[in-house]
Amino acid sequence: MSRRDGLGCAVAHPFIERTVLALWSTVSPARLSIASWDDDDLAVVYDKVTGDTHLIESSAIEILRLIEKSPASAEAIAHELADLISADDQDKLPQFISATLLQLRDLGLVTDTPV
């Protein structure tokens, strides 16, 4: 992932508004292998179809794991992750989630369906 803000997510994508009006899901739970470690802020995602391996921040993995269970909107994801974010960063959460979802989509790990 590229340039980062204070939360560790990339700087806002030009189409963030679109993330709010979509249901997000992983490409296929069986297609992705995720490895993470308790003492690290990074995780590895291997795409069994493309053969690509991605080094991803643990916060993005939390989003992947949420939408792996069931497709969700960016708003629903924000609600689920709100307890994991400090009160000072709550106002940045929607932008963080939108930017992360768009990056995961660009990597081919998630898909969005307009609602």
PDB file of C-alpha atoms in Angstrom:
ATOM      1  CA  MET A   1       0.000   0.000   0.000  1.00  0.00           C
ATOM      2  CA  SER A   2       1.242   3.451  -0.808  1.00  0.00           C
ATOM      3  CA  ARG A   3       1.392   6.785   1.038  1.00  0.00           C
ATOM      4  CA  ARG A   4       0.022   6.594   4.551  1.00  0.00           C
ATOM      5  CA  ASP A   5      -1.854   8.844   6.923  1.00  0.00           C
ATOM      6  CA  GLY A   6      -1.665   8.752  10.723  1.00  0.00           C
ATOM      7  CA  LEU A   7      -3.758   5.586  10.914  1.00  0.00           C
ATOM      8  CA  GLY A   8      -1.443   3.719   8.566  1.00  0.00           C
ATOM      9  CA  CYS A   9      -3.854   3.702   5.641  1.00  0.00           C
ATOM     10  CA  ALA A  10      -3.097   5.120   2.259  1.00  0.00           C
ATOM     11  CA  VAL A  11      -4.122   8.649   1.445  1.00  0.00           C
ATOM     12  CA  ALA A  12      -7.690   9.025   0.223  1.00  0.00           C
ATOM     13  CA  HIS A  13      -8.638   7.467  -3.083  1.00  0.00           C
ATOM     14  CA  PRO A  14     -10.494   9.798  -5.482  1.00  0.00           C
ATOM     15  CA  PHE A  15     -13.635   7.614  -5.455  1.00  0.00           C
ATOM     16  CA  ILE A  16     -14.238   7.225  -1.714  1.00  0.00           C
ATOM     17  CA  GLU A  17     -17.879   8.249  -2.033  1.00  0.00           C
ATOM     18  CA  ARG A  18     -18.557   5.095  -4.068  1.00  0.00           C
ATOM     19  CA  THR A  19     -17.510   2.816  -1.210  1.00  0.00           C
ATOM     20  CA  VAL A  20     -20.447   3.928   0.907  1.00  0.00           C
ATOM     21  CA  LEU A  21     -22.970   2.827  -1.719  1.00  0.00           C
ATOM     22  CA  ALA A  22     -21.711  -0.738  -2.111  1.00  0.00           C
ATOM     23  CA  LEU A  23     -21.659  -4.122  -0.422  1.00  0.00           C
ATOM     24  CA  TRP A  24     -18.136  -5.438  -0.075  1.00  0.00           C
ATOM     25  CA  SER A  25     -17.034  -9.078  -0.028  1.00  0.00           C
ATOM     26  CA  THR A  26     -13.853 -11.075  -0.497  1.00  0.00           C
ATOM     27  CA  VAL A  27     -13.311 -12.557  -3.935  1.00  0.00           C
ATOM     28  CA  SER A  28     -13.704 -16.059  -2.483  1.00  0.00           C
ATOM     29  CA  PRO A  29     -12.758 -17.245   0.992  1.00  0.00           C
ATOM     30  CA  ALA A  30     -11.290 -20.446  -0.456  1.00  0.00           C
ATOM     31  CA  ARG A  31      -9.137 -18.410  -2.836  1.00  0.00           C
ATOM     32  CA  LEU A  32      -7.254 -16.477  -0.142  1.00  0.00           C
ATOM     33  CA  SER A  33      -4.816 -17.714   2.483  1.00  0.00           C
ATOM     34  CA  ILE A  34      -4.112 -15.257   5.284  1.00  0.00           C
ATOM     35  CA  ALA A  35      -1.205 -15.513   7.709  1.00  0.00           C
ATOM     36  CA  SER A  36      -0.773 -13.064  10.574  1.00  0.00           C
ATOM     37  CA  TRP A  37       1.207 -12.943  13.783  1.00  0.00           C
ATOM     38  CA  ASP A  38       0.082 -11.573  17.151  1.00  0.00           C
ATOM     39  CA  ASP A  39       3.200  -9.451  17.615  1.00  0.00           C
ATOM     40  CA  ASP A  40       3.226  -7.870  14.150  1.00  0.00           C
ATOM     41  CA  ASP A  41       1.217  -5.122  12.473  1.00  0.00           C
ATOM     42  CA  LEU A  42       1.555  -6.834   9.094  1.00  0.00           C
ATOM     43  CA  ALA A  43       0.056  -9.950   7.571  1.00  0.00           C
ATOM     44  CA  VAL A  44       0.486 -11.892   4.356  1.00  0.00           C
ATOM     45  CA  VAL A  45      -2.340 -12.688   1.948  1.00  0.00           C
ATOM     46  CA  TYR A  46      -1.739 -15.287  -0.750  1.00  0.00           C
ATOM     47  CA  ASP A  47      -4.125 -15.449  -3.711  1.00  0.00           C
ATOM     48  CA  LYS A  48      -4.247 -19.088  -4.831  1.00  0.00           C
ATOM     49  CA  VAL A  49      -5.700 -18.181  -8.238  1.00  0.00           C
ATOM     50  CA  THR A  50      -3.252 -15.477  -9.302  1.00  0.00           C
ATOM     51  CA  GLY A  51      -0.262 -16.674  -7.290  1.00  0.00           C
ATOM     52  CA  ASP A  52       0.185 -13.153  -5.907  1.00  0.00           C
ATOM     53  CA  THR A  53       1.342 -12.590  -2.339  1.00  0.00           C
ATOM     54  CA  HIS A  54       0.520  -9.302  -0.617  1.00  0.00           C
ATOM     55  CA  LEU A  55       1.986  -7.784   2.550  1.00  0.00           C
ATOM     56  CA  ILE A  56      -0.936  -6.015   4.213  1.00  0.00           C
ATOM     57  CA  GLU A  57      -1.453  -4.135   7.459  1.00  0.00           C
ATOM     58  CA  SER A  58      -3.329  -5.994  10.178  1.00  0.00           C
ATOM     59  CA  SER A  59      -6.143  -3.424  10.103  1.00  0.00           C
ATOM     60  CA  ALA A  60      -6.838  -4.368   6.470  1.00  0.00           C
ATOM     61  CA  ILE A  61      -6.875  -8.028   7.508  1.00  0.00           C
ATOM     62  CA  GLU A  62      -9.585  -7.215  10.076  1.00  0.00           C
ATOM     63  CA  ILE A  63     -11.679  -5.782   7.252  1.00  0.00           C
ATOM     64  CA  LEU A  64     -11.012  -8.847   5.072  1.00  0.00           C
ATOM     65  CA  ARG A  65     -12.044 -11.190   7.877  1.00  0.00           C
ATOM     66  CA  LEU A  66     -15.264  -9.248   8.494  1.00  0.00           C
ATOM     67  CA  ILE A  67     -16.409  -9.331   4.880  1.00  0.00           C
ATOM     68  CA  GLU A  68     -15.215 -12.900   4.415  1.00  0.00           C
ATOM     69  CA  LYS A  69     -18.055 -13.975   6.727  1.00  0.00           C
ATOM     70  CA  SER A  70     -20.722 -11.891   5.033  1.00  0.00           C
ATOM     71  CA  PRO A  71     -20.797  -9.001   2.538  1.00  0.00           C
ATOM     72  CA  ALA A  72     -21.038  -5.649   4.300  1.00  0.00           C
ATOM     73  CA  SER A  73     -21.262  -1.956   3.578  1.00  0.00           C
ATOM     74  CA  ALA A  74     -18.477   0.428   4.559  1.00  0.00           C
ATOM     75  CA  GLU A  75     -20.821   1.800   7.230  1.00  0.00           C
ATOM     76  CA  ALA A  76     -21.382  -1.673   8.721  1.00  0.00           C
ATOM     77  CA  ILE A  77     -17.637  -2.328   8.691  1.00  0.00           C
ATOM     78  CA  ALA A  78     -17.032   0.980  10.502  1.00  0.00           C
ATOM     79  CA  HIS A  79     -19.603   0.012  13.131  1.00  0.00           C
ATOM     80  CA  GLU A  80     -17.891  -3.356  13.700  1.00  0.00           C
ATOM     81  CA  LEU A  81     -14.393  -1.845  13.931  1.00  0.00           C
ATOM     82  CA  ALA A  82     -15.304   1.202  16.036  1.00  0.00           C
ATOM     83  CA  ASP A  83     -14.324  -0.532  19.287  1.00  0.00           C
ATOM     84  CA  LEU A  84     -10.815  -1.206  17.949  1.00  0.00           C
ATOM     85  CA  ILE A  85     -10.081   2.454  17.175  1.00  0.00           C
ATOM     86  CA  SER A  86      -9.172   5.093  19.742  1.00  0.00           C
ATOM     87  CA  ALA A  87     -11.733   7.802  20.404  1.00  0.00           C
ATOM     88  CA  ASP A  88      -9.378  10.391  18.891  1.00  0.00           C
ATOM     89  CA  ASP A  89      -9.381   8.554  15.540  1.00  0.00           C
ATOM     90  CA  GLN A  90     -13.129   7.793  15.295  1.00  0.00           C
ATOM     91  CA  ASP A  91     -13.734  10.649  12.850  1.00  0.00           C
ATOM     92  CA  LYS A  92     -11.058   9.231  10.505  1.00  0.00           C
ATOM     93  CA  LEU A  93     -12.556   5.734  10.488  1.00  0.00           C
ATOM     94  CA  PRO A  94     -14.924   6.116   7.489  1.00  0.00           C
ATOM     95  CA  GLN A  95     -12.139   7.511   5.286  1.00  0.00           C
ATOM     96  CA  PHE A  96      -9.730   4.816   6.483  1.00  0.00           C
ATOM     97  CA  ILE A  97     -12.193   2.027   5.695  1.00  0.00           C
ATOM     98  CA  SER A  98     -13.059   3.467   2.292  1.00  0.00           C
ATOM     99  CA  ALA A  99      -9.407   3.880   1.314  1.00  0.00           C
ATOM    100  CA  THR A 100      -8.568   0.379   2.529  1.00  0.00           C
ATOM    101  CA  LEU A 101     -11.494  -1.217   0.671  1.00  0.00           C
ATOM    102  CA  LEU A 102     -10.488   0.512  -2.557  1.00  0.00           C
ATOM    103  CA  GLN A 103      -6.893  -0.659  -2.164  1.00  0.00           C
ATOM    104  CA  LEU A 104      -7.996  -4.222  -1.466  1.00  0.00           C
ATOM    105  CA  ARG A 105     -10.193  -4.046  -4.564  1.00  0.00           C
ATOM    106  CA  ASP A 106      -7.263  -2.751  -6.627  1.00  0.00           C
ATOM    107  CA  LEU A 107      -5.257  -5.779  -5.438  1.00  0.00           C
ATOM    108  CA  GLY A 108      -8.082  -8.084  -6.531  1.00  0.00           C
ATOM    109  CA  LEU A 109      -8.842  -9.316  -3.003  1.00  0.00           C
ATOM    110  CA  VAL A 110     -12.345  -7.853  -2.616  1.00  0.00           C
ATOM    111  CA  THR A 111     -15.257  -6.957  -4.850  1.00  0.00           C
ATOM    112  CA  ASP A 112     -17.928  -4.316  -4.530  1.00  0.00           C
ATOM    113  CA  THR A 113     -21.541  -4.620  -5.582  1.00  0.00           C
ATOM    114  CA  PRO A 114     -23.564  -1.401  -5.912  1.00  0.00           C
ATOM    115  CA  VAL A 115     -26.701  -1.312  -3.763  1.00  0.00           C
TER     116      VAL A 115
END
